[in-house]
Coordinates of C-alpha atoms and ligand atoms in Angstrom, one line a residue:
M1 CA 25.7 -87.2 163.8
K2 CA 29.2 -87.2 162.5
E3 CA 29.2 -84.1 160.4
A4 CA 27.5 -80.8 160.9
S5 CA 28.2 -79.8 157.2
P6 CA 28.8 -83.1 155.3
G7 CA 31.6 -82.7 152.8
Y8 CA 33.1 -79.5 154.3
R9 CA 35.8 -81.0 156.5
P10 CA 37.5 -83.5 153.9
V11 CA 37.9 -80.5 151.4
T12 CA 39.3 -78.3 153.9
V13 CA 41.7 -81.1 155.2
F14 CA 42.6 -81.7 151.6
V15 CA 43.3 -78.2 150.6
A16 CA 45.3 -77.9 153.9
G17 CA 47.3 -80.9 153.0
I18 CA 48.2 -79.7 149.6
A19 CA 49.2 -76.2 151.1
V20 CA 51.5 -78.1 153.6
I21 CA 53.1 -80.1 150.9
A22 CA 53.5 -77.0 148.5
L23 CA 55.1 -75.1 151.4
V24 CA 57.5 -77.8 152.2
A25 CA 58.5 -78.2 148.4
L26 CA 58.8 -74.4 148.1
V27 CA 61.2 -74.2 151.1
T28 CA 63.1 -77.3 150.0
V29 CA 63.6 -75.8 146.5
A30 CA 64.5 -72.4 147.8
V31 CA 67.2 -73.8 150.1
V32 CA 68.7 -76.5 148.0
Q33 CA 68.3 -75.4 144.5
N34 CA 69.3 -71.7 144.3
K35 CA 72.0 -70.8 146.8
P36 CA 74.0 -67.9 145.6
L37 CA 77.3 -68.9 143.9
P38 CA 80.3 -68.9 146.4
K39 CA 82.3 -65.6 145.9
S40 CA 85.1 -67.2 143.9
T41 CA 82.9 -68.7 141.3
R42 CA 80.4 -65.9 140.9
Y43 CA 82.1 -64.4 137.9
R44 CA 83.3 -65.7 134.6
Y45 CA 86.3 -64.4 132.7
G46 CA 87.5 -64.1 129.2
I47 CA 90.6 -62.8 127.8
V48 CA 91.2 -61.3 124.2
L49 CA 94.4 -60.1 122.9
D50 CA 94.0 -57.6 120.0
A51 CA 97.3 -57.7 118.0
G52 CA 96.9 -54.5 115.9
S53 CA 99.3 -52.8 113.7
S54 CA 100.5 -50.1 116.2
H55 CA 100.1 -52.0 119.6
T56 CA 98.6 -55.1 121.2
A57 CA 95.6 -54.4 123.4
L58 CA 94.7 -56.8 126.2
Y59 CA 91.1 -57.1 127.1
V60 CA 89.9 -59.0 130.3
Y61 CA 86.2 -59.4 130.4
K62 CA 84.3 -60.3 133.6
W63 CA 80.6 -61.1 133.9
P64 CA 78.2 -62.6 136.5
A65 CA 78.1 -66.4 136.0
E66 CA 74.4 -66.5 136.1
K67 CA 74.1 -64.2 133.1
D68 CA 75.8 -65.5 130.1
N69 CA 74.1 -62.9 127.9
N70 CA 75.5 -59.6 126.8
T71 CA 74.9 -57.8 130.1
G72 CA 76.8 -56.7 133.2
R73 CA 80.1 -57.0 131.4
V74 CA 83.1 -55.3 132.8
T75 CA 86.5 -54.7 131.1
Q76 CA 89.9 -54.2 132.1
T77 CA 92.4 -53.2 129.4
E78 CA 96.1 -53.0 129.1
S79 CA 98.2 -51.7 126.2
C80 CA 101.0 -54.1 125.4
P81 CA 103.8 -54.0 122.7
G82 CA 102.9 -54.6 119.1
I83 CA 103.8 -58.0 117.7
S84 CA 104.2 -57.1 114.0
S85 CA 107.4 -55.3 114.8
Y86 CA 109.0 -58.7 115.7
A87 CA 108.9 -60.1 112.2
S88 CA 112.6 -60.7 112.2
N89 CA 112.7 -62.0 115.8
P90 CA 109.5 -64.1 116.3
Q91 CA 110.8 -65.4 119.7
G92 CA 110.9 -61.8 121.0
A93 CA 107.1 -61.3 120.2
G94 CA 106.2 -64.0 122.6
D95 CA 108.4 -62.6 125.4
S96 CA 107.1 -59.1 124.8
L97 CA 103.6 -60.0 126.0
R98 CA 104.8 -61.5 129.2
E99 CA 104.3 -58.5 131.4
C100 CA 100.8 -58.1 130.1
M101 CA 99.9 -61.8 130.6
L102 CA 101.1 -61.6 134.2
K103 CA 98.6 -58.6 134.7
A104 CA 95.9 -60.8 133.3
A105 CA 96.8 -63.5 135.7
K106 CA 96.5 -61.2 138.5
W107 CA 93.1 -59.7 137.5
V108 CA 91.5 -63.3 137.1
P109 CA 91.3 -65.2 140.4
S110 CA 93.5 -68.2 140.2
S111 CA 90.7 -70.7 140.8
R112 CA 89.2 -69.5 137.4
H113 CA 92.4 -69.6 135.4
G114 CA 91.8 -73.0 134.0
E115 CA 88.6 -72.3 132.5
T116 CA 89.0 -68.8 131.3
P117 CA 89.3 -68.7 127.5
L118 CA 92.3 -66.8 126.0
Y119 CA 92.3 -65.7 122.3
L120 CA 94.6 -63.7 120.4
G121 CA 93.4 -62.0 117.1
A122 CA 95.8 -60.3 114.8
T123 CA 94.6 -57.7 112.4
A124 CA 97.8 -56.1 111.1
G125 CA 97.4 -58.4 108.2
M126 CA 100.9 -58.6 107.1
R127 CA 103.8 -61.0 107.1
L128 CA 102.9 -62.3 110.5
L129 CA 102.6 -65.9 110.3
N130 CA 105.9 -66.8 111.8
V131 CA 105.3 -64.3 114.5
L132 CA 102.0 -65.8 115.3
S133 CA 103.4 -69.2 115.7
A134 CA 105.9 -68.0 118.1
V135 CA 103.3 -66.1 120.2
E136 CA 101.0 -69.2 120.2
G137 CA 103.8 -71.2 121.8
A138 CA 104.3 -68.5 124.4
L139 CA 100.6 -68.1 125.2
H140 CA 100.3 -71.9 125.8
S141 CA 102.6 -71.4 128.9
Y142 CA 100.0 -69.5 130.8
P143 CA 97.5 -71.2 133.0
F144 CA 94.5 -70.1 130.9
S145 CA 92.5 -72.1 128.4
F146 CA 94.3 -70.9 125.2
R147 CA 92.1 -71.2 122.2
G148 CA 94.4 -70.2 119.5
A149 CA 96.0 -67.2 117.7
R150 CA 94.8 -66.3 114.3
I151 CA 94.6 -63.5 111.7
L152 CA 91.2 -62.0 111.4
S153 CA 89.8 -61.5 107.9
G154 CA 88.8 -58.0 107.1
P155 CA 85.0 -58.9 107.1
E156 CA 85.5 -60.5 110.5
E157 CA 87.3 -57.4 111.9
G158 CA 84.4 -55.2 110.6
S159 CA 81.5 -57.4 111.7
F160 CA 82.6 -58.2 115.2
G161 CA 83.1 -54.5 115.9
W162 CA 79.5 -54.2 114.8
G163 CA 77.4 -54.4 117.9
Q164 CA 73.8 -53.2 117.5
A165 CA 71.6 -54.2 114.8
T166 CA 70.6 -50.6 114.0
T167 CA 73.9 -49.0 114.2
G168 CA 76.7 -49.2 111.7
A169 CA 80.3 -49.3 112.9
L170 CA 83.4 -47.3 111.7
D171 CA 86.8 -48.4 112.8
L172 CA 90.0 -46.6 112.0
G173 CA 93.1 -48.5 112.8
G174 CA 96.8 -47.9 112.0
A175 CA 96.9 -50.1 109.0
S176 CA 93.4 -50.6 107.9
T177 CA 89.9 -49.1 108.2
Q178 CA 86.4 -50.9 108.4
I179 CA 83.0 -49.8 107.6
S180 CA 80.0 -52.1 108.5
F181 CA 76.2 -51.4 108.5
V182 CA 72.8 -53.0 107.7
S183 CA 71.3 -51.8 104.6
A184 CA 67.9 -52.5 103.1
H185 CA 69.6 -52.1 99.7
F186 CA 72.0 -54.9 100.2
N187 CA 71.6 -58.7 100.1
G188 CA 75.0 -59.6 98.6
S189 CA 73.8 -60.2 95.2
Q190 CA 76.2 -57.3 93.7
S191 CA 79.1 -58.0 95.8
P192 CA 78.9 -61.4 97.9
G193 CA 82.4 -60.7 99.3
N194 CA 81.0 -57.7 101.4
L195 CA 78.1 -59.8 103.0
M196 CA 78.3 -61.2 106.4
T197 CA 75.0 -62.9 107.6
F198 CA 74.1 -63.0 111.3
R199 CA 71.3 -64.6 113.2
L200 CA 70.8 -62.7 116.5
Y201 CA 68.0 -63.0 119.0
G202 CA 65.8 -64.6 116.3
N203 CA 66.4 -62.0 113.6
D204 CA 68.5 -62.4 110.5
Y205 CA 70.8 -59.6 109.4
D206 CA 72.5 -59.0 106.2
L207 CA 75.5 -56.9 107.1
Y208 CA 77.5 -54.9 104.5
T209 CA 81.1 -54.8 105.7
H210 CA 84.4 -53.7 104.0
S211 CA 88.0 -53.5 105.3
F212 CA 90.4 -51.3 103.4
L213 CA 93.9 -52.4 103.9
C214 CA 96.5 -49.7 103.7
Y215 CA 93.9 -47.0 104.6
G216 CA 94.4 -47.0 108.4
K217 CA 95.7 -43.7 109.7
D218 CA 99.4 -44.7 109.6
Q219 CA 99.5 -46.4 106.3
A220 CA 97.4 -43.5 104.7
L221 CA 99.9 -41.1 106.0
R222 CA 102.7 -43.1 104.4
Q223 CA 100.9 -43.1 101.1
T224 CA 100.6 -39.3 101.2
L225 CA 104.4 -39.2 101.9
A226 CA 105.0 -41.6 99.1
R227 CA 103.1 -39.3 96.6
Q228 CA 105.5 -36.5 97.5
T229 CA 108.8 -38.5 97.4
Q230 CA 108.4 -40.6 94.2
S231 CA 111.1 -38.9 92.4
G232 CA 113.5 -39.2 95.3
Q233 CA 113.3 -35.7 96.6
S234 CA 115.5 -34.7 99.3
S235 CA 113.0 -32.2 100.9
V236 CA 109.2 -32.1 101.0
S237 CA 106.8 -29.2 101.8
D238 CA 104.0 -31.1 103.4
P239 CA 100.6 -29.2 104.0
C240 CA 99.5 -31.8 106.6
F241 CA 102.1 -30.8 109.1
H242 CA 102.3 -27.6 111.0
P243 CA 104.2 -24.6 110.0
G244 CA 107.7 -24.8 111.5
Y245 CA 107.6 -28.6 111.8
I246 CA 110.9 -30.0 110.5
R247 CA 111.8 -33.7 110.6
V248 CA 114.5 -35.7 108.8
R249 CA 113.1 -39.1 107.6
E250 CA 114.8 -42.2 105.9
Y251 CA 113.6 -43.5 102.7
S252 CA 114.2 -47.1 103.7
D253 CA 112.0 -46.6 106.7
L254 CA 109.2 -45.0 104.8
Y255 CA 108.9 -47.5 102.2
N256 CA 109.4 -50.6 104.3
T257 CA 105.7 -51.6 104.1
P258 CA 103.7 -53.8 101.6
C259 CA 101.3 -50.8 101.3
L260 CA 104.0 -49.0 99.2
A261 CA 105.5 -52.1 97.5
D262 CA 106.9 -51.1 94.1
L263 CA 106.4 -47.5 94.7
A264 CA 109.8 -46.6 96.1
P265 CA 112.0 -44.5 93.8
R266 CA 114.8 -46.5 92.3
T267 CA 117.8 -44.6 93.5
P268 CA 116.7 -42.3 96.3
P269 CA 119.0 -40.4 98.8
T270 CA 119.1 -41.9 102.2
N271 CA 116.9 -39.3 103.8
F272 CA 114.4 -36.5 103.1
T273 CA 113.5 -33.4 105.0
L274 CA 109.8 -33.1 105.9
L275 CA 108.8 -29.4 106.3
G276 CA 105.3 -28.5 107.5
T277 CA 103.3 -25.8 105.8
G278 CA 100.0 -26.2 107.7
N279 CA 97.4 -25.9 105.0
F280 CA 94.2 -27.7 105.6
Q281 CA 92.9 -27.3 101.9
G282 CA 96.3 -28.5 100.5
C283 CA 96.3 -31.4 102.9
Q284 CA 92.9 -32.4 101.9
E285 CA 93.9 -32.3 98.1
L286 CA 96.9 -34.4 98.9
I287 CA 94.8 -37.0 100.9
K288 CA 92.3 -37.2 98.0
S289 CA 95.1 -38.3 95.7
I290 CA 95.5 -41.6 97.5
F291 CA 91.8 -42.6 96.6
N292 CA 90.9 -43.8 93.3
F293 CA 87.4 -42.7 92.3
T294 CA 87.4 -43.4 88.6
Q295 CA 86.6 -47.2 88.3
C296 CA 83.4 -48.8 89.6
R297 CA 81.8 -51.7 88.1
Y298 CA 78.9 -51.7 90.5
S299 CA 75.8 -49.4 90.7
R300 CA 77.8 -47.5 93.4
C301 CA 81.2 -47.5 95.0
S302 CA 83.0 -46.0 97.9
F303 CA 86.6 -45.9 96.5
N304 CA 89.1 -48.0 94.8
G305 CA 86.4 -49.7 92.8
V306 CA 84.8 -51.2 96.1
Y307 CA 81.1 -51.6 96.1
Q308 CA 79.1 -49.8 98.8
P309 CA 75.3 -49.6 99.1
Q310 CA 73.5 -46.4 100.1
L311 CA 74.4 -45.4 103.7
Q312 CA 71.7 -46.2 106.1
G313 CA 70.9 -45.6 109.8
S314 CA 73.3 -44.3 112.5
F315 CA 77.0 -45.0 113.0
E316 CA 79.3 -45.4 115.8
A317 CA 83.0 -44.4 115.1
F318 CA 85.7 -45.6 117.3
S319 CA 89.5 -46.2 117.6
A320 CA 91.4 -43.5 115.8
Y321 CA 88.2 -41.6 114.9
N322 CA 87.8 -41.4 118.6
Y323 CA 91.5 -40.5 119.5
V324 CA 91.8 -37.8 116.8
L325 CA 88.3 -36.2 117.0
D326 CA 88.5 -36.3 120.8
F327 CA 91.9 -34.4 120.8
L328 CA 90.4 -31.7 118.4
N329 CA 87.3 -31.3 120.6
L330 CA 85.1 -32.4 117.8
T331 CA 83.2 -35.4 119.3
D332 CA 80.1 -33.5 120.4
T333 CA 77.0 -34.6 118.5
S334 CA 76.3 -30.9 117.8
V335 CA 79.5 -30.5 115.7
S336 CA 78.7 -30.2 112.0
L337 CA 80.8 -31.0 109.0
E338 CA 81.4 -27.2 108.7
D339 CA 82.6 -27.0 112.1
V340 CA 85.1 -29.7 111.6
K341 CA 86.5 -28.0 108.5
A342 CA 86.8 -24.6 110.2
R343 CA 88.5 -26.3 113.2
L344 CA 91.0 -28.1 111.0
R345 CA 91.7 -24.9 109.0
E346 CA 92.7 -23.1 112.2
Y347 CA 94.3 -26.2 113.8
C348 CA 96.6 -27.2 110.9
A349 CA 97.8 -23.5 110.5
T350 CA 98.9 -23.4 114.2
P351 CA 102.7 -23.0 114.3
W352 CA 104.3 -26.3 115.6
S353 CA 106.3 -24.3 118.4
L354 CA 103.1 -22.8 119.7
L355 CA 101.3 -26.1 119.7
Q356 CA 104.1 -27.9 121.6
K357 CA 103.9 -25.1 124.4
Q358 CA 100.1 -25.6 124.5
H359 CA 100.3 -29.4 125.0
P360 CA 103.5 -30.1 126.8
T361 CA 102.5 -33.7 127.9
T362 CA 101.0 -34.9 124.6
K363 CA 103.1 -37.5 122.8
R364 CA 105.1 -35.5 120.1
K365 CA 104.4 -38.1 117.4
Y366 CA 100.6 -37.9 118.1
L367 CA 100.6 -34.1 118.5
A368 CA 102.4 -33.7 115.1
E369 CA 99.8 -36.0 113.3
Y370 CA 96.4 -34.7 114.5
C371 CA 96.1 -32.3 111.6
F372 CA 96.7 -35.1 109.1
G373 CA 94.5 -37.4 111.2
G374 CA 91.6 -35.0 111.4
T375 CA 91.9 -34.1 107.7
Y376 CA 92.1 -37.8 106.7
I377 CA 89.0 -38.7 108.7
L378 CA 87.1 -35.9 107.1
T379 CA 88.1 -37.0 103.6
L380 CA 87.7 -40.6 104.3
L381 CA 84.2 -40.0 105.5
T382 CA 83.0 -37.6 102.9
E383 CA 84.9 -38.4 99.7
G384 CA 85.6 -42.1 100.6
F385 CA 82.3 -43.3 102.3
N386 CA 80.1 -40.6 100.8
F387 CA 78.8 -39.1 104.1
T388 CA 77.2 -35.7 103.5
A389 CA 76.7 -32.7 105.7
D390 CA 73.3 -34.2 106.4
T391 CA 74.4 -37.9 107.1
Y392 CA 77.4 -36.8 109.1
K393 CA 74.9 -36.0 111.8
D394 CA 74.2 -39.8 112.2
I395 CA 77.8 -40.5 113.4
T396 CA 78.6 -40.7 117.0
V397 CA 82.1 -40.8 118.2
V398 CA 82.3 -43.4 120.9
R399 CA 85.0 -44.8 123.2
Q400 CA 82.8 -47.6 124.4
I401 CA 79.9 -49.6 123.1
K402 CA 77.5 -50.9 125.9
G403 CA 80.1 -50.3 128.6
S404 CA 82.8 -52.1 126.9
D405 CA 85.7 -50.7 124.8
A406 CA 84.5 -50.4 121.2
G407 CA 86.2 -52.8 118.8
W408 CA 85.9 -56.3 117.5
T409 CA 87.2 -58.1 120.6
L410 CA 84.0 -58.6 122.7
G411 CA 82.0 -59.7 119.5
Y412 CA 84.9 -62.2 118.6
M413 CA 84.9 -63.7 122.1
L414 CA 81.2 -64.0 122.4
N415 CA 80.8 -65.6 119.0
L416 CA 83.7 -68.2 119.7
T417 CA 82.3 -69.1 123.1
N418 CA 78.8 -69.5 121.6
M419 CA 77.5 -66.7 124.0
I420 CA 75.6 -64.7 121.4
P421 CA 72.1 -66.3 121.4
A422 CA 70.9 -66.9 117.8
E423 CA 67.3 -67.2 119.0
A424 CA 65.3 -64.9 121.2
Q425 CA 65.1 -66.2 124.7
D426 CA 61.4 -67.2 125.6
T427 CA 61.6 -66.3 129.3
P428 CA 64.3 -64.1 130.6
P429 CA 66.0 -65.9 133.5
L430 CA 65.2 -64.5 136.9
P431 CA 67.9 -62.7 138.7
Y432 CA 68.8 -64.2 142.1
A433 CA 67.2 -61.3 144.1
G434 CA 63.9 -61.7 142.1
Y435 CA 63.9 -65.4 142.6
V436 CA 64.3 -64.9 146.3
S437 CA 61.5 -62.3 146.5
V438 CA 59.1 -64.6 144.5
M439 CA 59.9 -67.6 146.9
V440 CA 59.4 -65.5 150.0
V441 CA 56.1 -63.9 148.9
T442 CA 54.7 -67.3 147.7
A443 CA 55.8 -68.9 151.0
V444 CA 54.1 -66.2 153.1
V445 CA 50.9 -66.4 151.1
L446 CA 50.7 -70.1 151.5
A447 CA 51.4 -69.9 155.2
L448 CA 48.6 -67.3 155.6
I449 CA 46.2 -69.8 153.8
L450 CA 47.2 -72.6 156.2
L451 CA 46.7 -70.3 159.2
F452 CA 43.2 -69.3 157.9
L453 CA 42.2 -72.9 157.2
A454 CA 43.4 -74.0 160.5
Y455 CA 41.4 -71.1 162.2
R456 CA 38.3 -72.3 160.4
L457 CA 38.7 -75.8 161.3
Q458 CA 39.0 -75.0 164.8
R459 CA 35.9 -72.8 164.8
T460 CA 33.9 -75.5 163.0
H461 CA 35.0 -77.8 165.8
C462 CA 34.2 -75.6 168.7
S463 CA 30.8 -74.4 167.5
K464 CA 29.0 -77.4 166.2
P465 CA 25.4 -76.3 167.0
H466 CA 25.9 -73.5 164.4
K467 CA 26.1 -74.0 160.7
I468 CA 29.0 -72.3 159.3
V469 CA 29.8 -72.7 155.7
Ligands
ADP501 N1 95.9 -41.4 122.2 C1 96.1 -41.4 120.9 N2 96.2 -40.2 120.1 C2 96.5 -40.2 118.8 N3 96.6 -41.4 118.1 C3 96.6 -42.5 118.8 C4 96.3 -42.6 120.0 N4 96.3 -44.0 120.5 C5 96.4 -44.7 119.4 N5 96.6 -43.8 118.2 C6 96.9 -44.1 116.8 O1 95.6 -44.3 116.2 C7 95.7 -45.3 115.3 C8 94.8 -46.5 115.6 O2 95.1 -47.1 116.7 P1 94.5 -48.6 117.0 O3 93.0 -48.6 116.7 O4 95.2 -49.0 118.3 O5 95.3 -49.3 115.7 P2 95.6 -50.8 115.4 O6 94.4 -51.6 115.8 O7 95.9 -50.8 114.0 O8 96.7 -51.1 116.2 C9 97.2 -45.7 115.3 O9 97.8 -45.1 114.1 C10 97.7 -45.4 116.5 O10 99.0 -45.0 116.5
CA502 CA1 92.3 -52.3 115.5

């Protein structure tokens, strides 16, 4: 009599053995394979310098090393000098970024410097090549992994600012402005130059994008001033500036931009006096005159003969859209196009002296230009891009997209570091806390099974006369 219930004990022993092996394996994997990263290597960093027309913005991105996807990203930003003003002194451009780069070196732990990618993208788009090579030389001297300085094309500037598949992007800089959106009516056949194709998370997108050089806020303002000074006037009554605003400006200074090439009057006086009249309607008429609506060789155009498919979906507007509309208290989603007009009518007519008293701390140059800026935005959106009272509701003014400052810098870095997954991920990686929980629960269950089996083995042993199954 060896077995009270033949076949029972070997099965139990076998299962118990497997459980022991599984438990040991589980604990070994838990201990050896998935220790949290040491503090200094827990985060990764990336630095992008956005050399725009008005200034250079420094972005330092930081994200958990375990999640190389588009989540958990934190940004630190810093405003640095603009490099385009160094066209005649390229060496100075490199030196001018020194203070900013030292800040970046402080924000990124030194143990991570060597592997932190550093990019510079220039969007000012004008006569920058000699400046860029000087800046490249300077950026090589920092401890980061410098990956080059280059001029972004208009489509790149527009499309990297575009973040979510369903949302269009509107960017208004100083020199140029971009519009990008996905449209069911656009596959590039009419206008291949406006097509950017993307493969994102397993889906293909045909993105329409266009960048209008010389239609950023500063260059557009210069265009309106050029319209009023073409015959060498010595004084100009400008409806886009407030009543009582007076400023003497130099002709050479105004026309010193490729956007106004060949437009300068032949023998102008040295200066002209700019006198504000503060008239919204007049300002809008003046702004309309810098757009050309007459020629279009496509089925539909925005302006200057540029193809634009029918607007589709919602839009996020940032950069100067945000600076200007925020100052004018017009960023709320409930604000209608009529509200914008009413606010501008009242705002532009406000005397300059009163305005300065109301906003003693606002930079004078900015304060003087919000009337123009607001009127330009309204005109660009409605006359230029064909937004209506109805579709204007689809625009949200944003400072940030998904927790990062809105703009092209994050998309640019993610693209160049191959961190935007083209294909959908099959299984989302488990976060560390989730991993530990799964391990603990499984180990506890296995331990309970073991205890239970041991208990039954013992009982079988101690009560042989009874048949227990
Ligand atoms: N706080 C602000 N208020 C008003 N205008 C601003 C402010 N900050 C920047 N600007 C202006 O908004 C425009 C766009 O700025 P930005 O997007 O930085 O331009 P860019 O990329 O061409 O350098 C520029 O004309 C700039 O001078
Ligand atoms: Ca910009």
